């Protein structure tokens, strides 16, 4: 298991044109792929806002519904629910809107539990494997990084 980190993902997606490929496996007979072009994660001042465009694949667009949302964690609740924290409820950090249709950072479970890894309520069962693959290419108008001092 590896999580690159939001700051690193932001730096990479700022400097490059990037795509994210989501590979999901439920069992040996069920696997799905989704590809989002123009994948970007905002910086700390933007609270790691998710940006996605141009979807293709045979998985549902369960990540796409989180486009434009801020990353929520147990200690930073930015989802749209007023009296509940999706990150606490699902035991993971993710781009939750109102507890969303996907949670690829959840725990592994042999059946669907509220905090297990899942993708879309239509595809039943807990995921057995998730891979998020990001590809990069240089931007033609590559500019130097601008560091911004922000306060919360």
PDB file of C-alpha atoms in Angstrom:
ATOM      1  CA  UNK A   1       0.000   0.000   0.000  1.00  0.00           C
ATOM      2  CA  UNK A   2       1.338   3.390  -0.967  1.00  0.00           C
ATOM      3  CA  UNK A   3      -0.117   6.864  -0.721  1.00  0.00           C
ATOM      4  CA  UNK A   4       1.997   9.440  -2.523  1.00  0.00           C
ATOM      5  CA  UNK A   5       0.659  12.360  -0.483  1.00  0.00           C
ATOM      6  CA  UNK A   6      -1.473  15.323  -1.461  1.00  0.00           C
ATOM      7  CA  UNK A   7       1.398  17.818  -1.584  1.00  0.00           C
ATOM      8  CA  UNK A   8       3.356  15.561  -3.958  1.00  0.00           C
ATOM      9  CA  UNK A   9       0.306  14.912  -6.136  1.00  0.00           C
ATOM     10  CA  UNK A  10      -0.330  18.656  -6.268  1.00  0.00           C
ATOM     11  CA  UNK A  11       3.245  19.388  -7.361  1.00  0.00           C
ATOM     12  CA  UNK A  12       3.109  16.712 -10.073  1.00  0.00           C
ATOM     13  CA  UNK A  13      -0.278  17.733 -11.418  1.00  0.00           C
ATOM     14  CA  UNK A  14       0.695  21.421 -11.369  1.00  0.00           C
ATOM     15  CA  UNK A  15       3.810  20.854 -13.473  1.00  0.00           C
ATOM     16  CA  UNK A  16       2.367  18.296 -15.873  1.00  0.00           C
ATOM     17  CA  UNK A  17      -0.727  17.473 -17.879  1.00  0.00           C
ATOM     18  CA  UNK A  18      -1.958  14.363 -16.112  1.00  0.00           C
ATOM     19  CA  UNK A  19      -4.522  11.581 -16.342  1.00  0.00           C
ATOM     20  CA  UNK A  20      -5.644   9.152 -13.668  1.00  0.00           C
ATOM     21  CA  UNK A  21      -6.564   5.552 -14.424  1.00  0.00           C
ATOM     22  CA  UNK A  22      -8.652   3.787 -11.789  1.00  0.00           C
ATOM     23  CA  UNK A  23      -8.411  -0.026 -11.834  1.00  0.00           C
ATOM     24  CA  UNK A  24     -10.896  -1.863  -9.639  1.00  0.00           C
ATOM     25  CA  UNK A  25     -11.140  -5.553  -8.887  1.00  0.00           C
ATOM     26  CA  UNK A  26     -13.953  -7.227  -6.972  1.00  0.00           C
ATOM     27  CA  UNK A  27     -13.091 -10.836  -7.673  1.00  0.00           C
ATOM     28  CA  UNK A  28     -11.525 -12.856 -10.485  1.00  0.00           C
ATOM     29  CA  UNK A  29     -14.572 -12.332 -12.709  1.00  0.00           C
ATOM     30  CA  UNK A  30     -15.322  -8.659 -12.062  1.00  0.00           C
ATOM     31  CA  UNK A  31     -12.889  -5.866 -12.832  1.00  0.00           C
ATOM     32  CA  UNK A  32     -13.479  -2.335 -14.039  1.00  0.00           C
ATOM     33  CA  UNK A  33     -11.400   0.552 -15.394  1.00  0.00           C
ATOM     34  CA  UNK A  34     -12.078   4.283 -15.481  1.00  0.00           C
ATOM     35  CA  UNK A  35      -9.888   6.974 -17.023  1.00  0.00           C
ATOM     36  CA  UNK A  36     -10.146  10.681 -16.227  1.00  0.00           C
ATOM     37  CA  UNK A  37      -8.168  13.141 -18.320  1.00  0.00           C
ATOM     38  CA  UNK A  38      -6.922  16.454 -16.979  1.00  0.00           C
ATOM     39  CA  UNK A  39      -6.583  15.138 -13.415  1.00  0.00           C
ATOM     40  CA  UNK A  40      -5.356  17.726 -10.932  1.00  0.00           C
ATOM     41  CA  UNK A  41      -5.173  18.154  -7.181  1.00  0.00           C
ATOM     42  CA  UNK A  42      -5.051  21.718  -5.865  1.00  0.00           C
ATOM     43  CA  UNK A  43      -2.530  22.904  -3.317  1.00  0.00           C
ATOM     44  CA  UNK A  44      -2.786  23.477   0.411  1.00  0.00           C
ATOM     45  CA  UNK A  45      -4.388  26.914  -0.056  1.00  0.00           C
ATOM     46  CA  UNK A  46      -7.095  25.295  -2.180  1.00  0.00           C
ATOM     47  CA  UNK A  47      -7.442  22.505   0.418  1.00  0.00           C
ATOM     48  CA  UNK A  48      -6.397  19.878  -2.163  1.00  0.00           C
ATOM     49  CA  UNK A  49      -9.439  20.389  -4.363  1.00  0.00           C
ATOM     50  CA  UNK A  50      -9.988  17.636  -6.955  1.00  0.00           C
ATOM     51  CA  UNK A  51     -10.273  18.511 -10.650  1.00  0.00           C
ATOM     52  CA  UNK A  52     -11.251  15.942 -13.288  1.00  0.00           C
ATOM     53  CA  UNK A  53     -12.401  15.989 -16.908  1.00  0.00           C
ATOM     54  CA  UNK A  54     -13.185  13.718 -19.863  1.00  0.00           C
ATOM     55  CA  UNK A  55     -14.179  10.327 -18.461  1.00  0.00           C
ATOM     56  CA  UNK A  56     -14.027   7.016 -20.323  1.00  0.00           C
ATOM     57  CA  UNK A  57     -14.132   3.369 -19.217  1.00  0.00           C
ATOM     58  CA  UNK A  58     -16.434   0.608 -18.018  1.00  0.00           C
ATOM     59  CA  UNK A  59     -16.500   1.636 -14.348  1.00  0.00           C
ATOM     60  CA  UNK A  60     -19.128   4.119 -13.252  1.00  0.00           C
ATOM     61  CA  UNK A  61     -18.088   7.748 -12.739  1.00  0.00           C
ATOM     62  CA  UNK A  62     -17.954   7.438  -8.974  1.00  0.00           C
ATOM     63  CA  UNK A  63     -14.877   9.646  -8.693  1.00  0.00           C
ATOM     64  CA  UNK A  64     -16.229  12.183 -11.183  1.00  0.00           C
ATOM     65  CA  UNK A  65     -19.096  13.165  -8.897  1.00  0.00           C
ATOM     66  CA  UNK A  66     -16.424  14.464  -6.495  1.00  0.00           C
ATOM     67  CA  UNK A  67     -14.976  16.855  -9.086  1.00  0.00           C
ATOM     68  CA  UNK A  68     -14.421  20.238  -7.479  1.00  0.00           C
ATOM     69  CA  UNK A  69     -14.612  18.948  -3.918  1.00  0.00           C
ATOM     70  CA  UNK A  70     -12.040  19.421  -1.170  1.00  0.00           C
ATOM     71  CA  UNK A  71     -10.148  16.512   0.405  1.00  0.00           C
ATOM     72  CA  UNK A  72     -11.631  15.549   3.781  1.00  0.00           C
ATOM     73  CA  UNK A  73      -9.837  13.739   6.585  1.00  0.00           C
ATOM     74  CA  UNK A  74     -10.903  12.822  10.110  1.00  0.00           C
ATOM     75  CA  UNK A  75      -9.337  16.032  11.434  1.00  0.00           C
ATOM     76  CA  UNK A  76     -10.384  18.216   8.451  1.00  0.00           C
ATOM     77  CA  UNK A  77     -14.076  17.793   7.659  1.00  0.00           C
ATOM     78  CA  UNK A  78     -14.879  19.504   4.345  1.00  0.00           C
ATOM     79  CA  UNK A  79     -17.708  17.309   3.066  1.00  0.00           C
ATOM     80  CA  UNK A  80     -21.209  18.679   2.549  1.00  0.00           C
ATOM     81  CA  UNK A  81     -22.858  16.939   5.486  1.00  0.00           C
ATOM     82  CA  UNK A  82     -23.763  19.323   8.267  1.00  0.00           C
ATOM     83  CA  UNK A  83     -23.778  17.038  11.299  1.00  0.00           C
ATOM     84  CA  UNK A  84     -21.579  14.146  10.205  1.00  0.00           C
ATOM     85  CA  UNK A  85     -18.034  13.591   8.946  1.00  0.00           C
ATOM     86  CA  UNK A  86     -17.719  11.247   5.972  1.00  0.00           C
ATOM     87  CA  UNK A  87     -14.010  10.731   6.695  1.00  0.00           C
ATOM     88  CA  UNK A  88     -14.830   9.577  10.234  1.00  0.00           C
ATOM     89  CA  UNK A  89     -17.779   7.484   9.088  1.00  0.00           C
ATOM     90  CA  UNK A  90     -15.725   5.702   6.399  1.00  0.00           C
ATOM     91  CA  UNK A  91     -12.445   5.624   8.377  1.00  0.00           C
ATOM     92  CA  UNK A  92     -10.488   7.244   5.543  1.00  0.00           C
ATOM     93  CA  UNK A  93      -9.608  10.487   3.851  1.00  0.00           C
ATOM     94  CA  UNK A  94     -11.057  11.186   0.405  1.00  0.00           C
ATOM     95  CA  UNK A  95     -12.833  13.765  -1.748  1.00  0.00           C
ATOM     96  CA  UNK A  96     -16.269  13.289  -0.228  1.00  0.00           C
ATOM     97  CA  UNK A  97     -19.208  15.424  -1.249  1.00  0.00           C
ATOM     98  CA  UNK A  98     -22.057  14.003   0.812  1.00  0.00           C
ATOM     99  CA  UNK A  99     -20.286  10.720   1.590  1.00  0.00           C
ATOM    100  CA  UNK A 100     -20.023   9.928  -2.137  1.00  0.00           C
ATOM    101  CA  UNK A 101     -20.242   6.821  -4.250  1.00  0.00           C
ATOM    102  CA  UNK A 102     -16.633   5.760  -3.808  1.00  0.00           C
ATOM    103  CA  UNK A 103     -14.102   5.169  -1.066  1.00  0.00           C
ATOM    104  CA  UNK A 104     -10.905   3.651  -2.410  1.00  0.00           C
ATOM    105  CA  UNK A 105      -8.992   4.559   0.765  1.00  0.00           C
ATOM    106  CA  UNK A 106     -11.216   2.399   2.960  1.00  0.00           C
ATOM    107  CA  UNK A 107     -10.151  -0.775   4.723  1.00  0.00           C
ATOM    108  CA  UNK A 108     -10.056  -4.164   3.027  1.00  0.00           C
ATOM    109  CA  UNK A 109     -13.056  -6.311   3.959  1.00  0.00           C
ATOM    110  CA  UNK A 110     -14.387  -9.551   2.512  1.00  0.00           C
ATOM    111  CA  UNK A 111     -17.900  -8.115   2.353  1.00  0.00           C
ATOM    112  CA  UNK A 112     -19.363  -4.640   2.075  1.00  0.00           C
ATOM    113  CA  UNK A 113     -18.975  -2.709   5.305  1.00  0.00           C
ATOM    114  CA  UNK A 114     -19.456   1.008   5.622  1.00  0.00           C
ATOM    115  CA  UNK A 115     -15.695   1.641   5.917  1.00  0.00           C
ATOM    116  CA  UNK A 116     -14.565  -0.879   3.278  1.00  0.00           C
ATOM    117  CA  UNK A 117     -13.122  -0.019  -0.137  1.00  0.00           C
ATOM    118  CA  UNK A 118     -15.974   0.370  -2.610  1.00  0.00           C
ATOM    119  CA  UNK A 119     -16.889   1.991  -5.902  1.00  0.00           C
ATOM    120  CA  UNK A 120     -20.488   2.881  -6.618  1.00  0.00           C
ATOM    121  CA  UNK A 121     -23.510   1.546  -4.863  1.00  0.00           C
ATOM    122  CA  UNK A 122     -24.564  -0.253  -8.061  1.00  0.00           C
ATOM    123  CA  UNK A 123     -21.538  -2.568  -8.038  1.00  0.00           C
ATOM    124  CA  UNK A 124     -22.168  -4.701  -4.971  1.00  0.00           C
ATOM    125  CA  UNK A 125     -19.395  -5.950  -2.729  1.00  0.00           C
ATOM    126  CA  UNK A 126     -16.148  -4.735  -1.292  1.00  0.00           C
ATOM    127  CA  UNK A 127     -13.191  -4.182  -3.583  1.00  0.00           C
ATOM    128  CA  UNK A 128     -10.363  -6.674  -3.304  1.00  0.00           C
ATOM    129  CA  UNK A 129      -7.898  -4.510  -5.209  1.00  0.00           C
ATOM    130  CA  UNK A 130      -7.648  -0.851  -6.228  1.00  0.00           C
ATOM    131  CA  UNK A 131      -4.929   0.775  -8.285  1.00  0.00           C
ATOM    132  CA  UNK A 132      -4.803   4.486  -9.066  1.00  0.00           C
ATOM    133  CA  UNK A 133      -2.297   5.129 -11.836  1.00  0.00           C
ATOM    134  CA  UNK A 134      -1.339   8.635 -12.838  1.00  0.00           C
ATOM    135  CA  UNK A 135       0.417   9.428 -16.111  1.00  0.00           C
ATOM    136  CA  UNK A 136       2.118  12.727 -16.853  1.00  0.00           C
ATOM    137  CA  UNK A 137       3.270  14.696 -19.857  1.00  0.00           C
ATOM    138  CA  UNK A 138       4.942  18.123 -19.963  1.00  0.00           C
ATOM    139  CA  UNK A 139       2.817  21.207 -20.311  1.00  0.00           C
ATOM    140  CA  UNK A 140       3.780  23.302 -23.302  1.00  0.00           C
ATOM    141  CA  UNK A 141       3.624  26.508 -21.269  1.00  0.00           C
ATOM    142  CA  UNK A 142       5.521  25.151 -18.249  1.00  0.00           C
ATOM    143  CA  UNK A 143       5.909  27.925 -15.696  1.00  0.00           C
ATOM    144  CA  UNK A 144       7.915  27.940 -12.453  1.00  0.00           C
ATOM    145  CA  UNK A 145       6.099  27.014  -9.264  1.00  0.00           C
ATOM    146  CA  UNK A 146       4.580  29.815  -7.267  1.00  0.00           C
ATOM    147  CA  UNK A 147       4.619  29.242  -3.538  1.00  0.00           C
ATOM    148  CA  UNK A 148       1.847  30.946  -1.659  1.00  0.00           C
ATOM    149  CA  UNK A 149       1.741  31.557   2.064  1.00  0.00           C
ATOM    150  CA  UNK A 150      -1.794  30.827   3.233  1.00  0.00           C
ATOM    151  CA  UNK A 151      -3.344  30.746   6.686  1.00  0.00           C
ATOM    152  CA  UNK A 152      -6.313  28.862   8.056  1.00  0.00           C
TER     153      UNK A 152
END
